Amino acid sequence: MYRLLKILFLLVFFFAFLISPAKADENLTSDYQVTAEAKTDRTMHFTYNISLKNNTSEIYASSYSMILDRMNPANIKAFDSVGPLDAVVTNQNSQAKITVNFSRPVVGKDKILSFTLNYDAVDSIKKSGQAWEVMIPKLSDSAQINNYHLVLKIPSSFGKPAYLSPDPFSKMEINGFQIYEFNKNQLSQFGILGAFGNFQIFNFTLIYHLSNPLKSNISTQIALPPDTAYQIMTFQSLEPKPINVEQDNDGNWLATYFLNKGQKLDVIAKGRVQIISQPNLDFQMNEPFVDKQEYLKPQKYWEVDDQQIINLAQQLKTPEKIYDYVVKTLKYDYGKLEVKRERMGARAVLNNPDQAICTEFSDLFIALARAAGIPARELTGYSYTDNPQNKPLSLNQDILHAWPEYWDESLNIWKQVDPTWENTTGVIDFFHNMDLNHFVFAIHGLDSEKPLPAGAYKTSNQNTRDIDITFGKYLEGPNLDLEFIFNLPKKVYSEFKTNGSIQIENTGGEAVYNKDFLIETDQFTLLSLNQKHLNVIPPYGTISLPIAFKSQKLIWEGVGSINGKINNQSYEYKIRVSSFIVLFTKAILLIAAVFLFVVFLLKIYIKFSKSDTINP
């Protein structure tokens, strides 16, 4: 995404005496105090306070030149203690050369010429969605510079750094600015690259093509992008609606659909994702409980039991050393982006390190980590890049990328890293900090291939683009939207136990986490648990809770209720209660009454019959 720019500092010297020319670093001592201040108008204002000290009495500087590669400086000003200096800029090809002509010579050994150079650069800062990206070139010919100190000033309104490379030797926040300091040693090898922002927002449209070629009906599942410690999902629509959405043991959200024989169905998911650079340390409470030993086992492409991998893992031992080894050992094969290729796996890429793409970087990290006793798994999804050369993607109809994550015991969280992009950029540290551009579609831990991520659900011979991602804006999430379905009879008998269930349906587009569901009754005694902790209900997902109860009184008739409470919301279901004993008694009494009435009628009949016989 970033192109490293080179700044060449050229000193042009006037020789007062006819002597042999000397190198700049032999005849002058240079000191640079530089301030780079980011502006909200997307410009970077540079201030160079430069001091040139004469090391001899024969040579002094008459002018100063700075060459900027692929930069367009504006508002150039130079001055010294006396007043303004003549500053001229010339452009040639992709370079801009600033020349400052000094108005008065400073002659004599140990004499110092001090001046200030200011300019604005629009190439050093840009805004991508909700994130500000900063780029300051590295030093070139740093041997000619004796001392170099740079202060980077970032408005606090930009947000916290998602990543900043190299790591500054000093950082503080003063008067609405984040202040970062760097020295010559840090900037001699790499420039400053950083992204600032508390989060990034992407809008998405994902299309899943489903088909049933069988002669019988089937149910099938698709993987919706899930919440992770780094991303928060909001679905605006999912059409058609699934039968249910469930969370699997890796944390994937699986939507179930029913297909008739021969049926084809396109499912369209729309929404937005909020991505954060530092993991939400509380998210582990939402993770499915899976024994972490499961994430140490070999899988296809993760040959944990291979002796070569075992030997390497025993040498490397830690996640960071494994990461560094993968970054430095493998070489990205850009030629594979243009053709459909087979996934190699960890063992094969060790033997062919120059044939790697993102899946191989991930597979090798995961295999080595697991062999070292570190739980690890793969993430597949979308990663935004505006420079495919520095941050390449696997392009096969849709933009997909793969990167690993490992279980950090100290933080008790799955921590994402990206060895591929650190390898291809060469400057960004993707181990200690993730950027705001990685959007997870699917998690592969218990299975190295399933579920398929969005973009991979295509029918035969289909060549379509099914992923559309754009920058979005932050919007408040929807309110908690739950519906209760009481699968209970309308009428029960007080003498008997009643079984049923309560379904809690999340009709909204965001997951519901860590809610306590409380069941209360009126006129009933619960025979099942009266409280249930709901770890997660995915968007459009349903959870069914069994319930058993009976009347508090053995013989009672009236109206009772089952009440469900969650998140200060209460839902009531009324049930009419009858007594079997009362009904039975009433039936007996009715039968007895009928019998007595019949007997009474018979007696009357017999009586009148006898009367008619006596009186003919």
XYZ file of C-alpha atoms in Angstrom, residues 12-597:
586
model
C 26.715 22.078 -2.445
C 29.885 23.734 -1.252
C 31.755 26.847 -2.319
C 35.507 26.506 -1.966
C 37.136 29.828 -0.979
C 40.562 28.469 -1.658
C 41.856 26.296 -4.458
C 42.139 23.050 -2.619
C 41.103 19.533 -3.436
C 37.396 18.928 -2.960
C 36.441 17.143 0.254
C 33.431 14.947 1.014
C 30.527 16.610 2.778
C 30.664 14.354 5.810
C 34.369 15.191 6.240
C 33.987 18.962 6.030
C 30.613 19.637 7.630
C 28.757 18.385 10.667
C 25.000 18.454 10.101
C 22.221 18.503 12.668
C 18.520 18.129 11.811
C 15.613 18.905 14.087
C 12.509 18.031 12.073
C 8.839 18.417 12.905
C 6.160 16.759 10.768
C 2.685 17.948 11.723
C -0.362 16.247 10.223
C -3.230 18.555 9.304
C -6.924 17.782 9.076
C -6.895 19.161 5.501
C -4.831 16.062 4.577
C -1.489 17.821 4.305
C 1.679 17.222 6.283
C 3.559 20.368 7.299
C 7.328 19.812 7.527
C 9.660 22.107 9.449
C 13.409 21.470 9.152
C 15.704 23.300 11.570
C 19.106 22.560 10.065
C 22.548 23.426 11.432
C 25.713 23.049 9.334
C 28.978 23.239 11.248
C 32.261 23.856 9.412
C 34.893 21.270 10.224
C 37.627 23.277 8.448
C 38.373 26.941 7.866
C 38.686 26.506 4.094
C 35.192 25.254 3.210
C 31.725 26.598 3.852
C 28.266 25.975 2.394
C 26.814 28.398 -0.139
C 23.586 26.516 -0.860
C 21.580 23.517 0.222
C 19.553 21.080 -1.881
C 16.959 18.479 -0.966
C 15.575 15.981 -3.464
C 12.112 14.551 -2.801
C 11.174 11.427 -4.710
C 7.498 11.200 -5.772
C 6.482 14.183 -3.671
C 5.030 17.538 -4.636
C 6.043 20.110 -2.023
C 4.023 23.309 -1.753
C 4.229 26.554 0.232
C 8.030 26.341 0.394
C 9.691 28.881 2.661
C 13.231 29.212 3.972
C 14.765 31.733 6.363
C 17.647 32.270 8.753
C 18.219 34.645 11.659
C 18.562 37.583 9.273
C 15.467 36.998 7.159
C 13.996 35.082 4.213
C 16.210 32.963 1.991
C 15.793 32.280 -1.686
C 14.169 28.830 -2.122
C 13.585 27.389 -5.581
C 11.860 24.134 -6.539
C 12.436 22.324 -9.823
C 10.618 19.205 -10.995
C 12.055 16.465 -13.129
C 10.249 13.199 -13.803
C 8.936 12.056 -10.420
C 11.353 14.106 -8.331
C 11.165 17.562 -6.810
C 14.388 19.393 -5.936
C 14.344 22.218 -3.381
C 17.388 24.500 -3.465
C 18.038 27.075 -0.748
C 20.626 29.775 -1.514
C 22.295 31.331 1.514
C 22.508 35.135 1.603
C 25.603 35.375 3.795
C 28.560 33.037 4.112
C 29.522 31.560 7.459
C 33.291 31.133 7.297
C 35.670 29.642 9.803
C 36.269 26.390 11.574
C 33.511 25.367 14.015
C 31.265 28.137 12.715
C 27.603 27.134 12.392
C 25.121 28.094 9.710
C 21.551 27.607 10.916
C 18.399 27.974 8.841
C 14.808 26.757 8.654
C 13.009 25.148 5.730
C 9.225 24.704 5.648
C 6.983 22.995 3.113
C 3.653 21.168 2.882
C 3.265 17.691 1.384
C -0.075 16.273 0.312
C 1.502 12.906 -0.484
C 2.356 12.060 3.121
C -1.138 11.694 4.517
C -4.482 10.435 3.308
C -7.793 9.366 4.762
C -9.219 5.945 3.929
C -12.687 5.575 5.342
C -12.424 6.241 9.073
C -8.617 5.836 9.201
C -5.811 8.333 8.594
C -2.710 6.887 6.952
C 0.650 8.617 7.416
C 3.827 8.151 5.406
C 7.172 9.885 5.922
C 10.145 8.907 3.736
C 13.251 7.242 5.060
C 16.629 8.955 5.111
C 18.952 8.363 2.205
C 22.694 8.968 2.420
C 22.294 9.099 6.178
C 26.080 8.878 6.539
C 26.221 12.589 5.663
C 23.930 13.389 8.605
C 25.466 13.516 12.056
C 22.329 13.995 14.080
C 18.698 13.629 13.063
C 15.681 13.990 15.335
C 12.109 13.911 14.021
C 8.959 14.780 15.937
C 5.708 13.507 14.439
C 2.600 15.413 15.570
C -0.744 13.719 14.978
C -4.025 15.424 15.992
C -5.737 13.507 18.779
C -8.909 13.699 16.689
C -7.323 11.215 14.256
C -7.681 8.483 16.878
C -5.181 6.109 18.419
C -2.556 4.425 16.231
C -3.710 1.218 14.606
C -0.056 0.639 13.782
C 3.051 2.809 13.709
C 6.382 1.626 12.362
C 9.109 1.922 13.499
C 8.270 2.046 17.177
C 9.033 5.616 18.387
C 11.524 6.008 21.216
C 9.196 8.509 22.897
C 5.448 9.098 22.834
C 3.150 11.490 24.689
C -0.059 13.470 24.251
C 0.005 17.258 24.688
C -2.434 20.030 23.757
C -4.570 17.959 21.426
C -1.656 16.225 19.680
C -0.125 12.780 19.881
C 3.650 13.298 19.854
C 6.016 10.606 18.573
C 9.812 10.965 18.396
C 12.273 9.159 16.131
C 16.048 9.270 15.661
C 18.518 8.745 12.838
C 19.058 5.055 13.488
C 15.326 4.367 13.278
C 14.807 6.247 10.015
C 17.965 5.189 8.173
C 16.522 1.810 7.232
C 12.789 2.476 6.940
C 10.484 5.443 6.732
C 7.586 6.108 9.084
C 4.380 4.319 8.214
C 1.296 4.511 10.371
C -2.469 4.413 10.469
C -4.557 6.267 13.010
C -8.159 5.744 13.894
C -10.169 4.051 16.587
C -11.934 1.904 14.011
C -12.687 1.407 10.335
C -16.119 0.909 8.788
C -16.780 -1.130 5.653
C -20.144 -1.568 3.943
C -20.554 -4.965 2.325
C -22.770 -6.897 -0.046
C -22.113 -10.639 -0.213
C -23.817 -13.058 -2.597
C -23.985 -16.806 -1.945
C -25.017 -19.042 -4.859
C -26.641 -22.268 -3.639
C -27.932 -25.197 -5.672
C -29.294 -28.676 -5.031
C -28.464 -31.074 -7.885
C -29.942 -34.039 -6.011
C -33.338 -35.645 -6.534
C -34.221 -35.162 -2.885
C -34.617 -32.173 -0.612
C -31.597 -31.054 1.421
C -30.574 -28.529 4.047
C -27.314 -26.639 3.565
C -25.346 -23.981 5.414
C -23.413 -20.848 4.520
C -20.850 -19.013 6.666
C -21.767 -15.423 7.468
C -18.923 -13.134 8.601
C -18.865 -13.466 12.409
C -17.971 -11.171 15.259
C -14.381 -11.575 16.445
C -12.182 -9.801 18.969
C -11.300 -7.409 16.116
C -14.631 -6.877 14.332
C -18.280 -6.115 15.105
C -20.898 -7.158 12.553
C -24.167 -5.393 11.746
C -26.407 -7.002 9.127
C -28.933 -4.721 7.479
C -30.597 -7.527 5.549
C -30.269 -11.229 4.818
C -32.566 -12.405 2.049
C -34.128 -14.847 2.010
C -34.247 -15.371 5.756
C -32.573 -18.580 6.954
C -34.194 -21.322 8.989
C -31.701 -20.534 11.736
C -28.227 -19.094 12.346
C -25.990 -20.972 14.770
C -22.471 -20.502 16.087
C -20.085 -23.414 15.543
C -17.178 -24.354 17.803
C -14.737 -22.118 15.894
C -17.028 -19.102 16.291
C -18.396 -19.125 12.725
C -22.000 -18.088 12.124
C -23.676 -20.762 10.008
C -27.002 -19.932 8.348
C -29.174 -22.923 7.415
C -31.309 -23.042 4.267
C -33.679 -25.698 2.919
C -33.459 -26.496 -0.800
C -35.968 -28.528 -2.750
C -34.678 -31.014 -5.299
C -33.130 -29.213 -8.271
C -33.576 -25.795 -6.642
C -31.141 -22.901 -7.060
C -31.071 -20.081 -4.547
C -29.105 -16.822 -4.255
C -28.677 -15.495 -0.729
C -27.735 -11.819 -0.407
C -26.279 -10.426 2.814
C -25.884 -6.672 3.275
C -24.518 -4.729 6.202
C -21.463 -3.085 7.686
C -18.506 -4.147 9.798
C -16.608 -2.123 12.384
C -12.949 -3.147 12.594
C -10.668 -2.266 15.503
C -6.883 -2.583 15.581
C -6.458 -3.826 19.146
C -8.399 -6.913 20.250
C -11.355 -6.592 22.582
C -10.003 -8.451 25.598
C -13.518 -9.151 26.880
C -14.503 -10.999 23.716
C -13.138 -14.301 25.018
C -16.272 -14.516 27.180
C -18.243 -14.852 23.932
C -16.025 -17.575 22.465
C -17.394 -21.128 22.301
C -15.718 -23.354 24.849
C -13.316 -25.648 23.029
C -10.369 -27.415 24.604
C -7.346 -25.556 23.225
C -5.644 -28.924 22.728
C -7.891 -29.289 19.669
C -5.938 -26.449 18.069
C -2.661 -28.352 18.387
C -3.732 -31.287 16.236
C -2.530 -31.907 12.669
C -4.910 -31.092 9.840
C -4.676 -31.143 6.082
C -2.039 -28.506 5.141
C -0.903 -28.285 8.795
C 1.510 -31.219 9.103
C 2.228 -30.820 12.801
C 3.649 -34.357 13.006
C 6.226 -33.788 10.231
C 9.742 -34.169 11.652
C 11.134 -31.127 9.841
C 8.340 -28.976 11.249
C 8.799 -30.473 14.720
C 12.533 -29.697 14.673
C 11.944 -26.100 13.587
C 9.226 -25.597 16.194
C 11.538 -26.828 18.952
C 14.135 -24.262 17.889
C 11.758 -21.318 17.484
C 9.388 -21.985 20.423
C 7.596 -18.593 20.676
C 4.889 -17.055 18.444
C 7.076 -14.057 17.583
C 10.096 -16.142 16.586
C 7.880 -18.407 14.484
C 6.342 -15.333 12.857
C 9.758 -13.795 12.107
C 10.966 -17.080 10.637
C 7.976 -17.301 8.280
C 8.359 -13.655 7.209
C 12.071 -14.022 6.467
C 12.007 -17.527 4.956
C 9.157 -17.428 2.461
C 9.026 -15.364 -0.711
C 5.755 -14.178 -2.183
C 5.070 -15.586 -5.657
C 3.110 -12.876 -7.491
C 2.749 -15.123 -10.532
C 0.306 -17.322 -8.644
C -2.205 -14.477 -8.425
C -3.023 -14.761 -12.103
C -3.742 -18.482 -12.220
C -5.757 -20.915 -10.187
C -3.323 -22.767 -7.953
C -3.373 -25.668 -5.569
C -2.833 -24.939 -1.910
C 0.577 -26.327 -0.962
C 0.477 -26.620 2.814
C 3.237 -26.140 5.373
C 5.497 -29.068 4.504
C 5.532 -28.375 0.762
C 6.234 -24.655 1.119
C 9.181 -25.357 3.412
C 10.731 -27.221 0.494
C 9.639 -24.555 -2.021
C 9.860 -21.267 -0.082
C 9.763 -19.069 -3.210
C 6.312 -20.354 -4.229
C 4.287 -18.940 -1.350
C 1.165 -16.814 -1.278
C -0.962 -15.861 1.724
C -2.294 -19.382 2.351
C 1.230 -20.803 2.539
C 2.413 -18.055 4.900
C -0.569 -18.861 7.121
C -0.223 -22.642 6.870
C 3.454 -22.597 7.825
C 2.851 -20.315 10.806
C -0.041 -22.487 12.032
C 1.841 -25.770 11.638
C 4.950 -24.471 13.418
C 2.890 -22.867 16.188
C 0.877 -26.028 16.809
C 4.035 -28.134 16.794
C 5.451 -25.750 19.414
C 2.379 -26.228 21.614
C 0.774 -22.897 20.661
C -2.901 -23.096 19.573
C -3.301 -21.507 16.137
C -5.856 -21.309 13.331
C -6.518 -19.625 9.981
C -8.706 -16.655 9.100
C -10.002 -16.118 5.586
C -11.627 -12.950 4.353
C -11.183 -9.575 2.742
C -8.333 -7.127 3.256
C -8.435 -3.638 1.826
C -5.399 -2.555 -0.166
C -4.727 0.229 -2.642
C -1.348 -1.252 -3.553
C -1.559 -4.956 -4.518
C 2.214 -5.047 -5.003
C 2.921 -4.232 -1.356
C -0.219 -5.843 0.053
C -1.218 -8.563 -2.416
C -4.442 -10.536 -2.410
C -5.432 -13.868 -3.863
C -7.571 -12.838 -6.820
C -9.937 -15.475 -8.141
C -13.142 -13.710 -9.152
C -13.281 -12.221 -5.638
C -10.725 -10.544 -3.399
C -9.710 -12.974 -0.661
C -6.848 -13.036 1.792
C -5.715 -15.464 4.498
C -3.842 -14.763 7.712
C -3.317 -16.683 10.980
C -4.102 -16.090 14.620
C -2.716 -17.721 17.748
C -3.965 -18.086 21.312
C -2.213 -15.534 23.521
C -2.126 -17.042 27.005
C -1.154 -13.761 28.658
C -4.119 -11.872 27.167
C -6.456 -14.879 27.058
C -7.474 -13.973 23.511
C -7.030 -15.076 19.902
C -4.462 -12.632 18.481
C -4.313 -11.961 14.738
C -1.036 -11.550 12.819
C -0.238 -11.231 9.107
C 3.188 -12.561 8.052
C 2.293 -12.214 4.359
C 1.902 -8.458 4.392
C 4.912 -7.868 6.617
C 6.914 -9.853 4.081
C 5.593 -7.929 1.076
C 5.664 -4.431 2.604
C 8.982 -5.002 4.324
C 8.287 -2.228 6.823
C 4.994 -2.725 8.659
C 4.946 -4.746 11.869
C 1.874 -6.974 11.622
C 2.793 -9.020 14.684
C 2.357 -6.462 17.447
C -0.359 -4.425 15.713
C -2.978 -5.239 13.116
C -4.242 -2.579 10.755
C -7.880 -1.615 10.226
C -8.231 -3.416 6.908
C -8.652 -7.123 7.757
C -12.274 -8.348 7.543
C -12.825 -11.985 8.601
C -15.288 -14.080 6.572
C -14.571 -17.516 8.070
C -12.491 -19.142 10.822
C -10.652 -22.429 10.172
C -9.392 -24.136 13.288
C -11.020 -27.511 13.822
C -11.092 -27.954 10.042
C -8.466 -26.424 7.740
C -10.893 -25.990 4.817
C -14.434 -25.543 6.122
C -16.620 -23.611 6.255
C -16.134 -21.897 2.918
C -15.844 -18.104 3.144
C -18.121 -15.671 1.342
C -17.069 -15.430 -2.295
C -16.535 -19.192 -2.568
C -20.207 -20.186 -2.931
C -20.559 -20.557 -6.675
C -22.345 -22.984 -8.943
C -20.444 -24.894 -11.627
C -18.733 -22.820 -14.328
C -19.767 -19.620 -12.581
C -17.421 -16.653 -12.913
C -18.997 -13.828 -10.949
C -17.907 -11.174 -8.489
C -19.898 -11.820 -5.346
C -18.126 -9.495 -2.903
C -18.640 -5.737 -2.867
C -16.833 -3.770 -0.134
C -16.831 0.021 0.256
C -15.877 2.433 3.017
C -18.760 3.304 5.305
C -19.702 5.660 8.113
C -20.276 4.921 11.755
C -23.915 4.515 12.716
C -25.421 3.610 16.044
C -26.280 -0.061 16.205
C -29.896 -1.228 16.377
C -31.631 -1.755 19.679
C -31.917 -5.236 21.125
C -34.537 -6.943 18.983
C -35.711 -10.236 20.464
C -38.940 -12.113 19.952
C -40.309 -14.860 22.185
C -42.214 -17.869 20.900
C -43.899 -19.944 23.614
C -44.314 -23.511 22.423
C -46.776 -24.275 25.216
C -50.397 -25.432 25.308
C -53.162 -22.932 25.899
C -54.712 -25.207 28.523
C -53.188 -27.564 31.105
C -54.386 -29.753 33.978
C -53.318 -28.942 37.510
C -52.569 -32.559 38.401
C -50.085 -33.219 35.584
C -46.615 -32.034 34.585
C -46.428 -29.974 31.382
C -43.427 -29.935 29.016
C -42.725 -27.354 26.344
C -40.130 -24.870 25.160
C -39.525 -21.167 24.798
C -37.803 -19.954 21.643
C -35.827 -16.713 21.748
C -35.357 -15.314 18.257
C -32.877 -12.556 17.457
C -34.646 -10.708 14.657
C -32.024 -7.946 14.562
C -28.802 -7.662 12.592
C -26.360 -7.768 15.527
C -25.451 -10.621 17.830
C -26.813 -10.645 21.372
C -24.245 -11.525 24.032
C -24.174 -12.522 27.679
C -27.817 -12.171 28.599
C -29.479 -13.883 31.528
C -32.905 -15.257 30.695
C -35.150 -15.525 33.746
C -38.376 -17.518 33.873
C -41.006 -16.586 36.435
C -44.436 -18.098 36.941
C -47.795 -17.212 38.384
C -49.739 -20.166 39.850
C -47.145 -22.642 38.545
C -44.100 -24.401 39.981
C -41.089 -24.711 37.659
C -39.628 -28.200 37.359
C -36.786 -26.998 35.087
C -34.150 -24.327 35.620
C -35.607 -20.880 36.147
C -32.543 -19.081 34.795
C -30.408 -19.583 31.704
C -27.282 -17.675 30.664
C -27.287 -17.000 26.937
C -23.712 -16.788 25.686
C -24.560 -15.648 22.158
C -27.488 -15.485 19.757
C -26.199 -14.642 16.253
C -28.187 -12.293 13.995
C -31.370 -14.029 12.797
C -30.570 -16.916 15.140
C -32.946 -18.778 17.431
C -32.313 -20.571 20.718
C -34.827 -23.048 22.127
C -35.009 -23.506 25.892
C -36.918 -26.486 27.353
C -39.338 -25.829 30.190
C -41.314 -28.091 32.546
C -43.874 -26.969 35.124
C -47.010 -27.931 37.021
C -49.699 -26.193 39.006
C -48.836 -25.053 42.519
C -52.130 -26.543 43.742
C -53.124 -30.105 43.085
C -56.752 -29.273 42.590
C -57.177 -25.821 41.121
C -58.817 -24.071 38.222
C -58.093 -20.604 36.920
C -55.552 -18.706 34.791
C -51.797 -18.816 35.349
C -48.871 -17.421 33.380
C -45.292 -18.105 32.329
C -43.159 -14.950 32.232
C -39.838 -14.635 30.429
C -37.510 -11.763 31.304
C -34.380 -10.653 29.478
C -32.603 -7.311 29.387
C -35.353 -5.632 31.435
C -37.961 -6.807 28.946
C -40.774 -9.074 30.081
C -42.904 -11.421 27.999
C -46.047 -13.074 29.409
C -47.873 -16.178 28.234
C -51.233 -16.942 29.867
C -52.419 -20.515 30.338
C -55.850 -21.692 31.455
C -55.664 -24.334 34.167
C -58.262 -27.020 34.672
C -58.374 -29.776 37.267
C -58.742 -33.313 36.045
C -60.114 -34.319 39.445
C -62.634 -31.511 39.355
C -63.572 -32.403 35.808
C -63.776 -36.084 36.747
C -65.841 -35.256 39.822
C -68.104 -33.052 37.781
C -68.462 -35.817 35.250
C -69.303 -38.355 37.987
C -71.750 -35.961 39.562
C -73.284 -35.272 36.195
C -73.564 -38.971 35.478
C -75.012 -39.532 38.940
C -77.460 -36.694 38.453
C -78.485 -38.073 35.098
C -78.805 -41.532 36.626
C -80.917 -40.252 39.500
C -83.018 -38.245 37.105
